[in-house]
Coordinates of C-alpha atoms and ligand atoms in Angstrom, one line a residue:
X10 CA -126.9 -104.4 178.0
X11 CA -125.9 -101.5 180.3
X12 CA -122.6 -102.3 182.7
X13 CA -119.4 -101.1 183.0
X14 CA -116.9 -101.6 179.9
X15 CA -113.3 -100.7 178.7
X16 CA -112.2 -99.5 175.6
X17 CA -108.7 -99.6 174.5
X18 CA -107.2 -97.5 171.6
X19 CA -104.5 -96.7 169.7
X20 CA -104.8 -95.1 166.5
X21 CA -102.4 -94.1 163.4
X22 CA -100.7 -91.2 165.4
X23 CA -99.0 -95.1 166.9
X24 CA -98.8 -92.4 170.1
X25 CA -99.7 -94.5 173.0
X26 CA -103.2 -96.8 174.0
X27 CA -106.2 -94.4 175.5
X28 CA -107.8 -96.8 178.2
X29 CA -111.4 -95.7 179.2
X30 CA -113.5 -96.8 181.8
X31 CA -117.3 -96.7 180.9
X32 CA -120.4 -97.2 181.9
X33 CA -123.4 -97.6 179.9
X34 CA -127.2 -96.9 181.2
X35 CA -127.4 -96.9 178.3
X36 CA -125.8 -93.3 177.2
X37 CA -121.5 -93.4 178.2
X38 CA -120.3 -92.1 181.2
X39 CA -116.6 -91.7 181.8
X40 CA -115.4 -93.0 184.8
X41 CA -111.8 -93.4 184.2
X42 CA -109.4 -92.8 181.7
X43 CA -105.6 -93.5 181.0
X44 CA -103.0 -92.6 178.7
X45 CA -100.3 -95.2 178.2
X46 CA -97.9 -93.5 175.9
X47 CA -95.5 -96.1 173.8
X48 CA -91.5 -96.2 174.7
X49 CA -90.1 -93.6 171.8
X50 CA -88.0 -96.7 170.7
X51 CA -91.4 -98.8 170.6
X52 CA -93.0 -96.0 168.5
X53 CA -90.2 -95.6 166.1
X54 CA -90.1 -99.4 165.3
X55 CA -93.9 -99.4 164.8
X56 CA -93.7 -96.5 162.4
X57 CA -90.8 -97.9 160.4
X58 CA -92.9 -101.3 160.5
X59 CA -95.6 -99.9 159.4
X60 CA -93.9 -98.4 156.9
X61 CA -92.6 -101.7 155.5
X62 CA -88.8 -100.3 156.7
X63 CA -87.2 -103.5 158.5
X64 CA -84.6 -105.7 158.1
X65 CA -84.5 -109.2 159.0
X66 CA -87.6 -111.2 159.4
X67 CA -90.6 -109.8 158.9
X68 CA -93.0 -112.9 160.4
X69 CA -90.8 -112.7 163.5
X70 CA -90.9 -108.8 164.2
X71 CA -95.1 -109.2 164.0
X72 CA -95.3 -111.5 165.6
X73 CA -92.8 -109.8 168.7
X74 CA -94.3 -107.0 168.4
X75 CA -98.4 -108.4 169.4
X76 CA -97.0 -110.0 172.0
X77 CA -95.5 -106.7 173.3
X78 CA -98.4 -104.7 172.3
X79 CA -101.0 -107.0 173.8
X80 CA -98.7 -106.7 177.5
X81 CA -99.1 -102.5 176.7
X82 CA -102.9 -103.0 176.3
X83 CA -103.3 -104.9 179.0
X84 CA -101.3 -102.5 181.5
X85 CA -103.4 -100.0 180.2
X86 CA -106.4 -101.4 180.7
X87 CA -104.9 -102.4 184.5
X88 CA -104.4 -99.0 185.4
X89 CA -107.7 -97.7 184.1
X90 CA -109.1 -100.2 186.5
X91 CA -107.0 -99.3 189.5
X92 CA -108.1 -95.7 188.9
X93 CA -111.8 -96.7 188.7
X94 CA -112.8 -97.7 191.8
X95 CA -114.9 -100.2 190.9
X96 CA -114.7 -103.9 191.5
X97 CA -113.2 -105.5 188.2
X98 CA -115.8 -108.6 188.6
X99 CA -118.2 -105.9 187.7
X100 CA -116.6 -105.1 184.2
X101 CA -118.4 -106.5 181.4
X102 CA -115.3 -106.7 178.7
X103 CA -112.6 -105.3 177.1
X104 CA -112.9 -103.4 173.8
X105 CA -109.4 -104.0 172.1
X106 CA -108.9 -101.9 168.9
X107 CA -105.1 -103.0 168.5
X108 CA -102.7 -100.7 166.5
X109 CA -102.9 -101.1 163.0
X110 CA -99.8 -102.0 161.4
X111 CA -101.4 -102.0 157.7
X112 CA -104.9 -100.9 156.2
X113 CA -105.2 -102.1 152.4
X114 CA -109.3 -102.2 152.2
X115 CA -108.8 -102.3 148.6
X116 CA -106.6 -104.6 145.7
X117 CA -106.9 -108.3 145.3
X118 CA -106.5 -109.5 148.7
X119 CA -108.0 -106.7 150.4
X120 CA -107.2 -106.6 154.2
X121 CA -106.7 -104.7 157.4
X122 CA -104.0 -106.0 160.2
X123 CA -104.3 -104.5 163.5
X124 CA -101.9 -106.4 166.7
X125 CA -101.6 -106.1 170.3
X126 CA -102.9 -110.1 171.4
X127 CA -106.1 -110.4 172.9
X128 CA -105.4 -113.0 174.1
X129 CA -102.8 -111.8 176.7
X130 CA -105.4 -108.9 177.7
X131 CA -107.3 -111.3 178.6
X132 CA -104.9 -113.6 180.4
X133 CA -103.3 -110.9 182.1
X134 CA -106.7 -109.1 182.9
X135 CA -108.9 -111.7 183.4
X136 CA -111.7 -110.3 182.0
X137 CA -113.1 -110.9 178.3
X138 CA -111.5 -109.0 175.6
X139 CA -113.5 -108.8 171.8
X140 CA -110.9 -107.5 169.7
X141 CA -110.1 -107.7 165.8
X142 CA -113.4 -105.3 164.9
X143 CA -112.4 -104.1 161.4
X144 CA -111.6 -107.4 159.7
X145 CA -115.7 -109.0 159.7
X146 CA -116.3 -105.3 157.7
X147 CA -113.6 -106.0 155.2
X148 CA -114.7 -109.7 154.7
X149 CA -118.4 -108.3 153.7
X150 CA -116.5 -105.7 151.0
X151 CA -115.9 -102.9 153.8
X152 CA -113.5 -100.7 154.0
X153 CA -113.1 -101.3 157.6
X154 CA -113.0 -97.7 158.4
X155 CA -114.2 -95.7 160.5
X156 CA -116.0 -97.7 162.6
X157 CA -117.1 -94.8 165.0
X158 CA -119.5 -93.4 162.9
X159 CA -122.2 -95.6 164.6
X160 CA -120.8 -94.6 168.2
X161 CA -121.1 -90.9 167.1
X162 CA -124.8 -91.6 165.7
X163 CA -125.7 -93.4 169.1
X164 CA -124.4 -90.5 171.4
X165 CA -124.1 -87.2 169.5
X166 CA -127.2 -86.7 166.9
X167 CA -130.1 -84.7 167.5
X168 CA -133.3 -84.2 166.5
X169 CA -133.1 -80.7 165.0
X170 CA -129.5 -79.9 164.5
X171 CA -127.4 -81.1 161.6
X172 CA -124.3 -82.0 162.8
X173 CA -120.8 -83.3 161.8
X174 CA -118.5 -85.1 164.0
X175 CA -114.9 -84.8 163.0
X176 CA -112.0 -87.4 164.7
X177 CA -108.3 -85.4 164.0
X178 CA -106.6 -88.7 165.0
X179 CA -103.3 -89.3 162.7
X180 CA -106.2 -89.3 160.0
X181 CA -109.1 -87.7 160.4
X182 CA -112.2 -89.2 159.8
X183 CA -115.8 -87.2 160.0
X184 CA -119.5 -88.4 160.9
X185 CA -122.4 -86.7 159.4
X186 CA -125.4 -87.0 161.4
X187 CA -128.7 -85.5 159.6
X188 CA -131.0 -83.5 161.9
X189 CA -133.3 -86.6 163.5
X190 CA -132.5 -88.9 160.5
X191 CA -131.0 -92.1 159.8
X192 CA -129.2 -91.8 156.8
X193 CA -125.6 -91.4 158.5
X194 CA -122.4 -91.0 156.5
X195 CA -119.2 -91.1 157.1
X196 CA -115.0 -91.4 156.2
X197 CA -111.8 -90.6 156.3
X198 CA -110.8 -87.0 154.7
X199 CA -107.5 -87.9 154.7
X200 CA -104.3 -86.6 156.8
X201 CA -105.3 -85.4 160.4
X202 CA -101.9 -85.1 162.3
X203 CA -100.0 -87.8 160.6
X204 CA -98.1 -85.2 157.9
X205 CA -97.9 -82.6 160.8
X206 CA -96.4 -85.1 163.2
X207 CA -93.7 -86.2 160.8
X208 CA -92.6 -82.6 160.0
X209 CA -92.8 -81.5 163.7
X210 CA -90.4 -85.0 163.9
X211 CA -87.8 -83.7 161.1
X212 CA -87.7 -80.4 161.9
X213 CA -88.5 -79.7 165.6
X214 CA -87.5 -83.0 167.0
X215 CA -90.6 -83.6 169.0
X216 CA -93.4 -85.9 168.8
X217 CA -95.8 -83.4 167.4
X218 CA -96.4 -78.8 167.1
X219 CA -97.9 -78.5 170.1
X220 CA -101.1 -76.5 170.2
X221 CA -99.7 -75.6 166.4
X222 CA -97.3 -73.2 167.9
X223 CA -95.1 -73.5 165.0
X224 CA -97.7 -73.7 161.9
X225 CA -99.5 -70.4 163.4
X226 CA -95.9 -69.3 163.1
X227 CA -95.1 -69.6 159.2
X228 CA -97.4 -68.5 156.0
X229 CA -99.5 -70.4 153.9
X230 CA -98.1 -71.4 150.7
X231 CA -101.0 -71.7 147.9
X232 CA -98.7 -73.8 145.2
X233 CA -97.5 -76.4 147.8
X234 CA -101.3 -76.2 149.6
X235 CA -102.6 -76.8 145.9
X236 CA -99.7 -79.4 145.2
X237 CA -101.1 -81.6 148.5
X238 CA -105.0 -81.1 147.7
X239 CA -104.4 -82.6 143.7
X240 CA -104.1 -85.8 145.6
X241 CA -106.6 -87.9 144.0
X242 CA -107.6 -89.2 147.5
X243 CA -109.3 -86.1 148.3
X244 CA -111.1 -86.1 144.7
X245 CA -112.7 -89.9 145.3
X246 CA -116.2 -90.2 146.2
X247 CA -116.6 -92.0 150.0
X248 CA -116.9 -94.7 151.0
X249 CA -113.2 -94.5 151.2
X250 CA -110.7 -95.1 153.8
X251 CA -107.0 -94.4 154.1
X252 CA -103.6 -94.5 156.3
X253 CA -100.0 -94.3 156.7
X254 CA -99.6 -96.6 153.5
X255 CA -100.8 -93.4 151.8
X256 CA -100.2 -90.3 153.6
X257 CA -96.6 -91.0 154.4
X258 CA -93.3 -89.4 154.9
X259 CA -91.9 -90.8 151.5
X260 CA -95.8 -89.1 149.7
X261 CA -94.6 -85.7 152.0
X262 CA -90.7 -85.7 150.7
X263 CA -92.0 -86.3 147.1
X264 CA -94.2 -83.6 147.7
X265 CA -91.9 -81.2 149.2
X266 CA -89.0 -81.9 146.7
X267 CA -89.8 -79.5 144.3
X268 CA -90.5 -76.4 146.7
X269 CA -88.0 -75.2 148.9
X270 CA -89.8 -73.6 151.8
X271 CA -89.1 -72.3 155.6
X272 CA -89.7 -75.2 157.6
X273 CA -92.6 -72.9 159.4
X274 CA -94.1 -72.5 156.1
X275 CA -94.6 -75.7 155.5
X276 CA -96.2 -76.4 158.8
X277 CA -98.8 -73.7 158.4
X278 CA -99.5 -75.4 155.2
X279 CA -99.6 -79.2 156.1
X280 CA -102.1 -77.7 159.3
X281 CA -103.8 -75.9 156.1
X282 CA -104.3 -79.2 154.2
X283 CA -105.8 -80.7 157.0
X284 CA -108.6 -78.0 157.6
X285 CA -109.4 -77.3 154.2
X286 CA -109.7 -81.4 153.0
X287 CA -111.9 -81.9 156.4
X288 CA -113.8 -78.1 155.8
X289 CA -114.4 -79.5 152.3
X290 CA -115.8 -82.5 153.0
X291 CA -118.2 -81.3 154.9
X292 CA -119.2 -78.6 152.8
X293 CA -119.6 -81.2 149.7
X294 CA -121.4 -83.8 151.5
X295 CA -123.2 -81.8 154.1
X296 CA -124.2 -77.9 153.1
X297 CA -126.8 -78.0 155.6
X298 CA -124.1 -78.7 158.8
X299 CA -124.8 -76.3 161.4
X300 CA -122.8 -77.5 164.3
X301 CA -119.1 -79.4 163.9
X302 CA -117.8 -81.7 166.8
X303 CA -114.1 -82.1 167.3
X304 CA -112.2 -85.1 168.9
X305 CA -109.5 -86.7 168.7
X306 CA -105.6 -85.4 169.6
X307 CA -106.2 -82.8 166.5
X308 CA -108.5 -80.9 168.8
X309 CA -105.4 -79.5 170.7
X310 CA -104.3 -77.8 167.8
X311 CA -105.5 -74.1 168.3
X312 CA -104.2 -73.2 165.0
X313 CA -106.3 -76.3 162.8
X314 CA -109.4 -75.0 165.4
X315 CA -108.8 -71.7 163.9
X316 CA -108.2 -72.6 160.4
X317 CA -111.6 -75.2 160.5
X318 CA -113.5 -71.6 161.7
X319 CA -112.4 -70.1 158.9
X320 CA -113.4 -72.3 155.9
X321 CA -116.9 -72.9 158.0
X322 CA -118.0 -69.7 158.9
X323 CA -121.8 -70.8 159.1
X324 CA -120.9 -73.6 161.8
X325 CA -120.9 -73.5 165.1
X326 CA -117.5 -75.2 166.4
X327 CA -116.9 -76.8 169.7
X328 CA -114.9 -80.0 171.5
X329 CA -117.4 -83.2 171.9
X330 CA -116.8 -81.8 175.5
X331 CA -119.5 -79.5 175.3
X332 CA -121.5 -82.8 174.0
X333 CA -120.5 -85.3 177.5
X334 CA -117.3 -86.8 176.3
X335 CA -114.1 -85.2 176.4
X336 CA -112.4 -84.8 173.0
X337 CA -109.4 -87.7 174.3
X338 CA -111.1 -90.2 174.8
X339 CA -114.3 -90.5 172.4
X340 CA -112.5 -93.0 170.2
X341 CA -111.7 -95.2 173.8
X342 CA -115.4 -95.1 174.6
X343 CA -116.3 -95.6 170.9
X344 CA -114.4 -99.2 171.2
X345 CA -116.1 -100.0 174.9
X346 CA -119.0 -99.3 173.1
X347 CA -118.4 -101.5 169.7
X348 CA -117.8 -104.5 172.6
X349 CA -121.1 -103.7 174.3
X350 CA -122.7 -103.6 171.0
X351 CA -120.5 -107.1 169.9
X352 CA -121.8 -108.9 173.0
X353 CA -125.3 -108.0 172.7
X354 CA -125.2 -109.4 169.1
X355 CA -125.8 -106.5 167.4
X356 CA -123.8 -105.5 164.9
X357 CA -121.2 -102.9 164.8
X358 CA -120.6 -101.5 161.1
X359 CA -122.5 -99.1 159.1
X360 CA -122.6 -100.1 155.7
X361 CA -122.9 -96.4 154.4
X362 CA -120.0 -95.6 155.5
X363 CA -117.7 -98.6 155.3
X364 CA -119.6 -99.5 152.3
X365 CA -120.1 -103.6 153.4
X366 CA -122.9 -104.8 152.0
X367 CA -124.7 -105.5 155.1
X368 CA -124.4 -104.6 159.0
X369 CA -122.2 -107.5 160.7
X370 CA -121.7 -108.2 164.5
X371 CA -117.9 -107.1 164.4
X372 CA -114.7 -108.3 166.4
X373 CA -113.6 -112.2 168.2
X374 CA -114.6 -112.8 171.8
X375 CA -111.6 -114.0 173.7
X376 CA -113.8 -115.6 176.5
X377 CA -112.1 -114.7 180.0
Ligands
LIG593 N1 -101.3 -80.2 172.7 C1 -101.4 -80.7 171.4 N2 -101.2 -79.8 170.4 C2 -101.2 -80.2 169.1 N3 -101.4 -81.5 168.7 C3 -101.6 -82.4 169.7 C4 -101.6 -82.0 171.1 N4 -101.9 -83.1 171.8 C5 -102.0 -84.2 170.9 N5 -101.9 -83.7 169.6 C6 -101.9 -84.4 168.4 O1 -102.8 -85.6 168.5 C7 -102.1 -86.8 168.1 C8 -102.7 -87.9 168.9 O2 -104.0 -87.9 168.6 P1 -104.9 -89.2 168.7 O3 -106.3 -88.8 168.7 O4 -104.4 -90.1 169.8 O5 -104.6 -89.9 167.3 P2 -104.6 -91.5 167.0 O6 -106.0 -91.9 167.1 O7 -104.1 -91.5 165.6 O8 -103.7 -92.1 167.9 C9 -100.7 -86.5 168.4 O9 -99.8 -87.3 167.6 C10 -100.6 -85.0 168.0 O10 -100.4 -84.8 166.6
LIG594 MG1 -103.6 -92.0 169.9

């Protein structure tokens, strides 16, 4: 099915939604984009919600908070319109990733919660919104995560090149993508910006270091570096999958408790942990990578780009940019994409990575 599709995005940076205006024939061409970035009050809440930091009614404060998500979305996906220039009768759908509020793929009752209403993006856009993609993943045994891995297989591999596609999103996730091959991988390394974010939120009072100003400023220090890497997150074979539950800002203060660093110090180290977790990933599941895609917010970050270089020296770094979609807004095209791939009835999950145990058609069709 080629058309015209929007995806709609907001990952665990909780940031803002990414609104993308594609269209397929078949490969993804970016016609418009927008970044709708959340009220600071809005983001707060979310991250103490997410956290499991509230008081009063839990159900009620959900259930407040999809309604105003899904109205976000919506505008989001308005103004991508407006900036398209194209008649919206021509859009085929909506792809609605939500913002997750919760990701625990594993336990008794394993389960992934993402909000933000489809069905007000559909009543306020009028056009057909599939939403709720991670949850069919998790019912087959998934992890749920990442579900771009297929998206990156679609649009980036090539016949030739080994290649590794890494998302520095509040996690970062990576997609290895064998020279001409099928046999894609893929998962989350573990903290992209997320630990970053929260220090640069202590210490500097802003949202995140830009361009890593501030960790190119301190030292690495091994012991804390080592400290963070003992993790057993980063010791457990993929599939795997992880979030805020995990790499929090109670998992940092326990961490940082028994060290007592400059606060620069431990910037160039939290940029440090995110390099060397993503460098080694890719170096113990894929020796044979010869070219590394960045995307994803991280890809701002001169000082993780330069860091990344350092612990691959036999790979040939670049932006997805170089590859026909701009670093910002690959996981916004991956979800126009996932819709596409929804309403054709094909399915959407790759159980190498996720670890289901079978490809699914992923996400609910709110019908316009
Ligand atoms: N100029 C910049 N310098 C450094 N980091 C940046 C810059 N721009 C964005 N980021 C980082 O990217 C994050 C947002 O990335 P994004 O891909 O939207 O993540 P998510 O998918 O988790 O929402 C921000 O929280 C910030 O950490
Ligand atoms: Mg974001």
């Amino acid at each position: 099915m080629n058309g015209y599709f929007i995806g709609l995005m907001s990952g665990t940076s909780a940031d803002g939604v990414d609104a993308a205006l594609v269209e397929f024939s078949p490969a993804p061409r970016l016609l418009a984009s927008h970044f709708l970035s959340y009220p600071p009050p809005l983001q707060q809440q979310l991250l103490h919600f997410a956290a499991g930091h509230y008081q009063g009614d839990a159900v009620d404060q959900l259930g407040a908070l999809d309604t105003e998500l899904g109205g976000l979305f919506a505008e989001a996906a308005l103004a991508v319109i407006s900036k398209g220039e194209i008649s919206k009768s021509d859009i085929s759908a909506i792809g609605s990733h939500g913002q997750t509020v919760r990701h625990r793929p594993k336990g008794k009752h394993p389960f992934t919660l993402q909000i933000a209403d489809p069905n007000i993006i559909t009543a306020c856009t009028g056009l057909t919104t599939v939403a709720d993609f991670r949850r069919r993943d998790v019912a087959q045994g998934g992890e749920g995560a990442p579900l771009v891995p297929a998206f990156h297989h679609a649009v980036f591999s090539a016949i030739g090149e080994h290649r590794a596609v890494v998302n520095v999103g509040g996690i970062a996730n990576i997609t290895l993508l064998p020279a001409g091959g099928n046999a894609v991988s893929g998962f989350d390394t573990g903290p992209g910006n997320v630990l970053m974010d929260a220090w640069s939120r202590s210490c500097l009072r802003q949202p995140y270091d830009a361009n890593g100003v501030f960790a190119a400023s301190g030292k690495v220090d091994a012991v804390l570096l080592d400290a963070l890497l003992a993790d057993a997150y980063f010791h457990r074979p993929p599939p795997k999958s992880t979030g805020r539950e995990h790499f929090s800002e109670t998992w940092l203060t326990e961490k940082l408790a028994t060290r007592k660093l400059p606060a620069a110090d431990v910037m160039a180290t939290l940029c440090e942990l995110t390099a060397r977790s993503i460098a080694d990933a890719i170096q113990r599941q894929a020796p044979q990578t010869m070219s590394v895609l960045i995307c994803g917010g991280g890809a701002h970050n001169a000082q993780l780009g330069k860091r990344l270089t350092g612990y691959l020296p036999h790979c040939m770094l670049s932006t997805t940019e170089a590859f026909g979609v701009h670093p910002d807004w690959v996981e916004a095209v991956a979800f126009a994409w996932l819709a596409r791939e929804t309403l054709a009835g094909r399915p959407g999950n790759l159980p190498s990575v996720t670890g289901a145990q079978r490809p699914v058609v992923l996400g609910g069709i709110y019908p316009a």
